[in-house]
Short mmCIF file of C-alpha atoms in Angstrom, two decimals:
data_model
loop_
_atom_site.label_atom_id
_atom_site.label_comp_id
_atom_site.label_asym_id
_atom_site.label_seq_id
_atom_site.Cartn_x
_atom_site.Cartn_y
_atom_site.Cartn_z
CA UNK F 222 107.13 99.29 82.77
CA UNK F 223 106.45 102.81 82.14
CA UNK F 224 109.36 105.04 82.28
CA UNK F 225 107.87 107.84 84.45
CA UNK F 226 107.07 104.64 86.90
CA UNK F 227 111.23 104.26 87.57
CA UNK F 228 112.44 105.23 90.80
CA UNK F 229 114.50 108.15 90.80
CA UNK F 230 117.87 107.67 91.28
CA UNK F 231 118.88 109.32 94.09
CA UNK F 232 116.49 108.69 96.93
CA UNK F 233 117.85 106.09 99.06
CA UNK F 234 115.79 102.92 99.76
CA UNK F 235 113.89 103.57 102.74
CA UNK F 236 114.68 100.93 105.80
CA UNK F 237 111.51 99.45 108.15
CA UNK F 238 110.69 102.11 110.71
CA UNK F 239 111.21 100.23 114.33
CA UNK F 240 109.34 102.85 115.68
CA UNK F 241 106.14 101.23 117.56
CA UNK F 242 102.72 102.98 118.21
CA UNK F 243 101.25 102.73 121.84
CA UNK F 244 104.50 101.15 123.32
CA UNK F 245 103.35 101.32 126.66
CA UNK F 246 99.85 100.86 126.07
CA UNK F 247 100.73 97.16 124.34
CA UNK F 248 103.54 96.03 127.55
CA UNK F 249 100.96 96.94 129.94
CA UNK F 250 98.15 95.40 128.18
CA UNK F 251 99.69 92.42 127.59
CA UNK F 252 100.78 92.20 130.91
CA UNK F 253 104.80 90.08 129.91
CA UNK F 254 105.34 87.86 132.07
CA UNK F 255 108.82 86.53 132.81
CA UNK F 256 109.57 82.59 130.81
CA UNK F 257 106.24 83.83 128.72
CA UNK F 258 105.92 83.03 124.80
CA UNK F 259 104.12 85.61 122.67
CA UNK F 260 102.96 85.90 119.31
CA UNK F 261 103.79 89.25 117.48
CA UNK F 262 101.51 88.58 114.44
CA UNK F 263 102.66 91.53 112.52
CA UNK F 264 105.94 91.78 113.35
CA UNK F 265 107.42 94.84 110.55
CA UNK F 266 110.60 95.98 111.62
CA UNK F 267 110.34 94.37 114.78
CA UNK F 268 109.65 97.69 117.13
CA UNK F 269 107.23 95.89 119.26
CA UNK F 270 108.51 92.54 119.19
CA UNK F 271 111.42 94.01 121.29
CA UNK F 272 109.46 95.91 123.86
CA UNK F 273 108.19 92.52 124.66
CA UNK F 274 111.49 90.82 124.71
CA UNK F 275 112.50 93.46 127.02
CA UNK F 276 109.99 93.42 129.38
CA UNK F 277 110.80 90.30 131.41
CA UNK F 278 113.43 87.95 131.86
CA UNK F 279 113.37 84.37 129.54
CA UNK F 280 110.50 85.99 127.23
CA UNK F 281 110.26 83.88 123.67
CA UNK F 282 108.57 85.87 120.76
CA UNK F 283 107.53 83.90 117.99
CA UNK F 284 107.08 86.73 114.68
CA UNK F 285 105.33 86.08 111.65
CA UNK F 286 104.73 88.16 108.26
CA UNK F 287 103.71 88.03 105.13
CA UNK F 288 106.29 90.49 103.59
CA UNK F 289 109.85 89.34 103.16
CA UNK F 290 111.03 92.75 103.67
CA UNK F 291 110.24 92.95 106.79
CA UNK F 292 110.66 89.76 107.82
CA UNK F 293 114.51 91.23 106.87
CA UNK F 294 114.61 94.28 108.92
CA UNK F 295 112.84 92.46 112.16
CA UNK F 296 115.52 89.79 112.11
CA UNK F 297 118.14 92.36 112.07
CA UNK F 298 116.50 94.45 114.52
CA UNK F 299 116.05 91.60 117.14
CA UNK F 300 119.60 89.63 116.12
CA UNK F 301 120.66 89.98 119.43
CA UNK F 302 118.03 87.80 121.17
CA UNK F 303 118.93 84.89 119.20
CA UNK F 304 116.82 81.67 119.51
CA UNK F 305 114.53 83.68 121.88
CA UNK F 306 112.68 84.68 118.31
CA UNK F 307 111.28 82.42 116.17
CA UNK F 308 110.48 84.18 112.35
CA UNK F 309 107.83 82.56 110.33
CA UNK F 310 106.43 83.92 106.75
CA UNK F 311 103.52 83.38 106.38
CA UNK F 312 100.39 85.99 106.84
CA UNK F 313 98.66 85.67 109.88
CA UNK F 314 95.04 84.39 108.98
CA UNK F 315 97.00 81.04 107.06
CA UNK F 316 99.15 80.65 110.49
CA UNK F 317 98.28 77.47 112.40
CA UNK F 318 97.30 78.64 115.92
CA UNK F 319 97.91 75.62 118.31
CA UNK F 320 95.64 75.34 121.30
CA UNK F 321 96.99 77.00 124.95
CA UNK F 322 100.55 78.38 123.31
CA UNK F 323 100.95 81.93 123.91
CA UNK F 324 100.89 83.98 127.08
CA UNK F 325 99.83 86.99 124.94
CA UNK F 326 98.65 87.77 120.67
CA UNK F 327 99.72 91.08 119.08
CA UNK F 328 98.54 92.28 115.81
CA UNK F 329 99.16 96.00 114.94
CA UNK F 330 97.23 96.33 111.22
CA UNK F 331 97.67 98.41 108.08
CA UNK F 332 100.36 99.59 106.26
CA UNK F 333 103.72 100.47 107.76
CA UNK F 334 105.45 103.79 106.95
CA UNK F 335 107.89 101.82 104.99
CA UNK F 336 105.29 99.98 102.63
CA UNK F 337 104.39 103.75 102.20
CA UNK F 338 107.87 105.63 102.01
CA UNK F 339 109.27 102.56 99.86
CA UNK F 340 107.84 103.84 96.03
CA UNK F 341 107.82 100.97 94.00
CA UNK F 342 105.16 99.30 96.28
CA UNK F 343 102.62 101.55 95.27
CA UNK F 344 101.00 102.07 98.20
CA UNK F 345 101.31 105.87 98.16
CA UNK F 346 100.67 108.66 95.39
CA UNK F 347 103.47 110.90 96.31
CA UNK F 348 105.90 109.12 93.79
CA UNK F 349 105.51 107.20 90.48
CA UNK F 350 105.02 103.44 91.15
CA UNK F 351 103.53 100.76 89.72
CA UNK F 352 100.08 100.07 90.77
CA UNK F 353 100.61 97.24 92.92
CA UNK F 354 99.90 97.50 97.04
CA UNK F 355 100.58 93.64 97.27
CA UNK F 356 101.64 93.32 100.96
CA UNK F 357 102.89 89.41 99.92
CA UNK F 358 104.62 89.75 96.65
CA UNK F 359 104.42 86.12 95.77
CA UNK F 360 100.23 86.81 95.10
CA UNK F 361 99.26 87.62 92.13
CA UNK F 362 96.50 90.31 92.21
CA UNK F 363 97.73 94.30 91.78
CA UNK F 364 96.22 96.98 92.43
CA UNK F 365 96.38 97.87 88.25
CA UNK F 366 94.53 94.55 87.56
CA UNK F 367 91.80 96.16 89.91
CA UNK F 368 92.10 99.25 88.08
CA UNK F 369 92.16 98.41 84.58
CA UNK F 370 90.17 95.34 84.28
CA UNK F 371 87.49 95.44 87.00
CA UNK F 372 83.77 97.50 85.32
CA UNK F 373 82.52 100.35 86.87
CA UNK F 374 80.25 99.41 89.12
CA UNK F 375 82.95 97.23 90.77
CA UNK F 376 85.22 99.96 91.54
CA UNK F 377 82.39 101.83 92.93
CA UNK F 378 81.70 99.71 94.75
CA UNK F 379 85.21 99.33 96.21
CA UNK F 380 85.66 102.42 96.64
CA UNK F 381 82.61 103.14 98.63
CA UNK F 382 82.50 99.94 100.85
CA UNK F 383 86.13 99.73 101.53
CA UNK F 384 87.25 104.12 101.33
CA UNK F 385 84.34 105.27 102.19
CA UNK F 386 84.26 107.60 99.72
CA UNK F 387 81.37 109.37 98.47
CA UNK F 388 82.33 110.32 95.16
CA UNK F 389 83.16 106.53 94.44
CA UNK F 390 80.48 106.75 91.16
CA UNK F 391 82.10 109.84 89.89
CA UNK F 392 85.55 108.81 90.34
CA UNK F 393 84.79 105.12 88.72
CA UNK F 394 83.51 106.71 85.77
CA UNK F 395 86.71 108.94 85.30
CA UNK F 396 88.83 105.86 85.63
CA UNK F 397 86.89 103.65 83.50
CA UNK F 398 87.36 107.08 80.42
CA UNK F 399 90.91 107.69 81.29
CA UNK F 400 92.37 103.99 81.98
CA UNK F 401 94.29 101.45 81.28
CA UNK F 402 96.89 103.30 84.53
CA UNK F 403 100.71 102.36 84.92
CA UNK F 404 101.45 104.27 87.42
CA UNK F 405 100.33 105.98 90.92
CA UNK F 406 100.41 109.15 90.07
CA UNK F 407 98.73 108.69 86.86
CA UNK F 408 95.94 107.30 88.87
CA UNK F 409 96.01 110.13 91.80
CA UNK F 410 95.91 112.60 89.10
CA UNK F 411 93.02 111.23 87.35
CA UNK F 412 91.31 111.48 90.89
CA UNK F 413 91.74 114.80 91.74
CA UNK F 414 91.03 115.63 87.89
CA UNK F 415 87.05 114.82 88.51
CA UNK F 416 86.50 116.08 91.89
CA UNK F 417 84.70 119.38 92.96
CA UNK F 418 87.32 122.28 94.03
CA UNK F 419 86.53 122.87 97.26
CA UNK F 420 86.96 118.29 97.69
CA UNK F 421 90.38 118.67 95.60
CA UNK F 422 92.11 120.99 97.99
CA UNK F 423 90.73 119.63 101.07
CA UNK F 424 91.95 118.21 104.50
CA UNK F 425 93.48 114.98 102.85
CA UNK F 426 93.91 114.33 98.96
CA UNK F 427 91.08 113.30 96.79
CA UNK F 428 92.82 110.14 95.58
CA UNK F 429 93.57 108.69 99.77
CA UNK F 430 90.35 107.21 100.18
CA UNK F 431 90.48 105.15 97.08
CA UNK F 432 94.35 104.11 97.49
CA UNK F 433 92.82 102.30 100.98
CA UNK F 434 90.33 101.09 99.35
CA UNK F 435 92.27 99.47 96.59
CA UNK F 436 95.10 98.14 99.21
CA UNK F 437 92.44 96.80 101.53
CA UNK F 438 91.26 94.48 98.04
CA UNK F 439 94.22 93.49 97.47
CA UNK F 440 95.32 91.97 100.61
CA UNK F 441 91.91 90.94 101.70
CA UNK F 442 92.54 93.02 104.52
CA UNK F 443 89.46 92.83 106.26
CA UNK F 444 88.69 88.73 105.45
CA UNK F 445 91.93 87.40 106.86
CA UNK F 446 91.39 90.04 110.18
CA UNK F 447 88.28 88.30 110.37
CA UNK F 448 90.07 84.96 110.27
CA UNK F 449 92.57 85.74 112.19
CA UNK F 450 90.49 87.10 115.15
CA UNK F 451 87.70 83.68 114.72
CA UNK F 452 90.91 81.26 114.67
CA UNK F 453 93.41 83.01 117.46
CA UNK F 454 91.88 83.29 120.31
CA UNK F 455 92.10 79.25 120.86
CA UNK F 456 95.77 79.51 121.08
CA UNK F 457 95.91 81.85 123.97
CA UNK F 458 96.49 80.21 127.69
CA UNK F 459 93.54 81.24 130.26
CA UNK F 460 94.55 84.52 131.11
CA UNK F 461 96.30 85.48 128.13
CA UNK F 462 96.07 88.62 126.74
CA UNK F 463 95.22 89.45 122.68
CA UNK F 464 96.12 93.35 121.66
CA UNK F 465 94.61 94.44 118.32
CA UNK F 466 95.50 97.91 117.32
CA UNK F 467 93.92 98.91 114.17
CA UNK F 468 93.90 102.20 112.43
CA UNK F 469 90.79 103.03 110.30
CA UNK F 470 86.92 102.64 111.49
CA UNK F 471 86.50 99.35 109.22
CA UNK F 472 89.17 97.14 110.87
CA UNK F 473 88.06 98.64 114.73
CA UNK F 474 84.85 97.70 114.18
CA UNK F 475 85.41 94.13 113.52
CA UNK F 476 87.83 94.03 116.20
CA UNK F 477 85.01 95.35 118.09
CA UNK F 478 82.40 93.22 117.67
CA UNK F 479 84.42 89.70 117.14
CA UNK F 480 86.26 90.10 120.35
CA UNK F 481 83.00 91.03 122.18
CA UNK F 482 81.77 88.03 120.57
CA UNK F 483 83.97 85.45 121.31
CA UNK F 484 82.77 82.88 123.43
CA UNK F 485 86.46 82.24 125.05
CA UNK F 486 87.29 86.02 125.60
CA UNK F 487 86.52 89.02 127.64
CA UNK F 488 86.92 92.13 126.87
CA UNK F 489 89.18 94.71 129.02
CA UNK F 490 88.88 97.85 126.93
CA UNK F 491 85.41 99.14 127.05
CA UNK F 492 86.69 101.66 124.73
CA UNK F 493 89.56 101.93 122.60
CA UNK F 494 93.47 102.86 123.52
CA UNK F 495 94.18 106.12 121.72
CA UNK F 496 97.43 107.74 121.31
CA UNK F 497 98.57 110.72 123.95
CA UNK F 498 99.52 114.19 122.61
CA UNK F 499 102.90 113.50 123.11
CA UNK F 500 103.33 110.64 121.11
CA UNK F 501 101.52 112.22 118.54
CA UNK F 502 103.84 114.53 118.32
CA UNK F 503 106.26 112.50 118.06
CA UNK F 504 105.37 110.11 115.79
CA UNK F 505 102.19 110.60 113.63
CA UNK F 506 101.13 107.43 112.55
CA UNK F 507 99.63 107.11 116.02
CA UNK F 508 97.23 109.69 115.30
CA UNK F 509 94.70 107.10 114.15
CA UNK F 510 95.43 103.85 116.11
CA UNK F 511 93.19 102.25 118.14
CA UNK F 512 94.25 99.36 120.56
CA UNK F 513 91.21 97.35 122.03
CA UNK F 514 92.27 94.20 124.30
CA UNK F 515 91.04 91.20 125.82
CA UNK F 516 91.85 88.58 127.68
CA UNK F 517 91.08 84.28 127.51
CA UNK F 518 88.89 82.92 130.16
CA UNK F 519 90.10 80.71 132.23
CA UNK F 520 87.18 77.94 131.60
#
């Protein structure tokens, strides 16, 4: 590894954040019900999984992820309601979903503040990492095998189908001249490097579009939502609830359109959840969610 891609010493490892987004918003919504079993498919540090817990008497959670990490912090977090929790690891579109299980699905999406706060995970620029993004650590695709071995057109490609970003051309070229990349910042630097002034020192940073892009490759992000949401709805009992909350325009408009869809659902949000101003304030990852809900028919 490159040595400017060490972690320095003395920032402490950060722990899962247990804070969830729309707390209220995903009780309500999924309407706990006392002796009901729910499936938190995301579980992270285990925030929501014990708002649901808490929200009726004899309520069983069964939590799944693909990262060990969290899978860590959520048992911890939850230790205290026992064999009330059942932790799987596994990621949630290669989950089994048995017919009529759960009362209610949860799936909050994207990257938690600790995949971001945590360096050598590489999902953020603002320390050197290693390239790597992998939510499940036992895959083999990085984020530097993207970077270094996929041709131009490729990560154009990428970029523009999966960031949105409208320099993707530009900014594949410059990383195509300047690679093979060890590290984040390397990358991020190369980025801002080939981008117009006024674009460099604008609202975000030039490189933010392509890190999402790059993470959304390497976890498939967008295929296994699209497997999860064609495979889950089955295991819902009529009049169960399913709470997506996603947090960029690509994942809520597949949420979107396969819930509307579905043949055994019907939609309750006719537009998505948002955020109030005073959890904003508070916590400003929930700038961007987006929960949509709906609920299984009952024939």
């Amino acid at each position: 590894m490159n040595s400017d891609s060490a972690k320095p010493l003395d920032i402490e490892e950060p722990i899962f954040s247990h804070i969830p987004v729309l707390p209220q918003e995903v009780v309500a919504g999924l309407t706990i019900r006392p002796g009901g079993h729910y499936l938190d498919a995301t579980v992270g540090g285990g925030g929501h999984s014990r708002l649901i817990l808490a929200a009726a008497a004899d309520v069983r959670v069964t939590a799944i992820d693909q990262d060990e990490d969290a899978l860590v912090a959520a048992k911890k977090e939850l230790s205290e309601y026992g064999d009330k929790v059942t932790f799987i690891s596994t990621n949630f579109a290669s989950y089994e979903f048995t017919p009529n299980t759960y009362d209610g699905i949860l799936a909050d999406l994207g990257v938690s503040s600790h995949h971001l706060d945590t360096a050598d995970r590489g999902f953020s620029f603002r320390n050197p990492a290693s390239l790597d993004m992998r939510m499940d650590r036992r895959q083999s695709l990085t984020a530097a095998d993207i970077i270094n071995d996929w041709d131009e057109k490729e990560l154009a490609d990428i970029f523009f189908k999966y960031g949105e970003e409208r320099l993707s051309r530009r900014i594949a070229r410059r990383i195509v001249e300047k690679r093979p990349f060890q590290t984040t910042t390397q990358l991020a630097e190369a980025i801002a490097s080939c981008v117009p002034r006024q674009y460099r020192y604008g609202r975000i940073h030039p490189a933010t579009r392509v890190f999402q892009a790059l993470r959304i490759v390497v976890n498939d992000e967008l295929g296994v939502l699209e497997t999860f949401l064609a495979s889950s709805p089955i295991a819902l009992v009529p009049g169960g609830k399913i709470a997506i909350i996603s947090f960029h325009s690509l994942e809520d408009r597949i949420v979107k359109h396969t819930l509307r869809e579905s043949s055994l659902l019907k939609v309750l949000t006719k537009k998505p959840i948002v955020a109030s101003e005073e959890e904003i304030a508070g916590n400003v990852r929930s700038r961007s969610a987006k929960l949509r809900i709906a609920e299984r028919r009952e024939s």
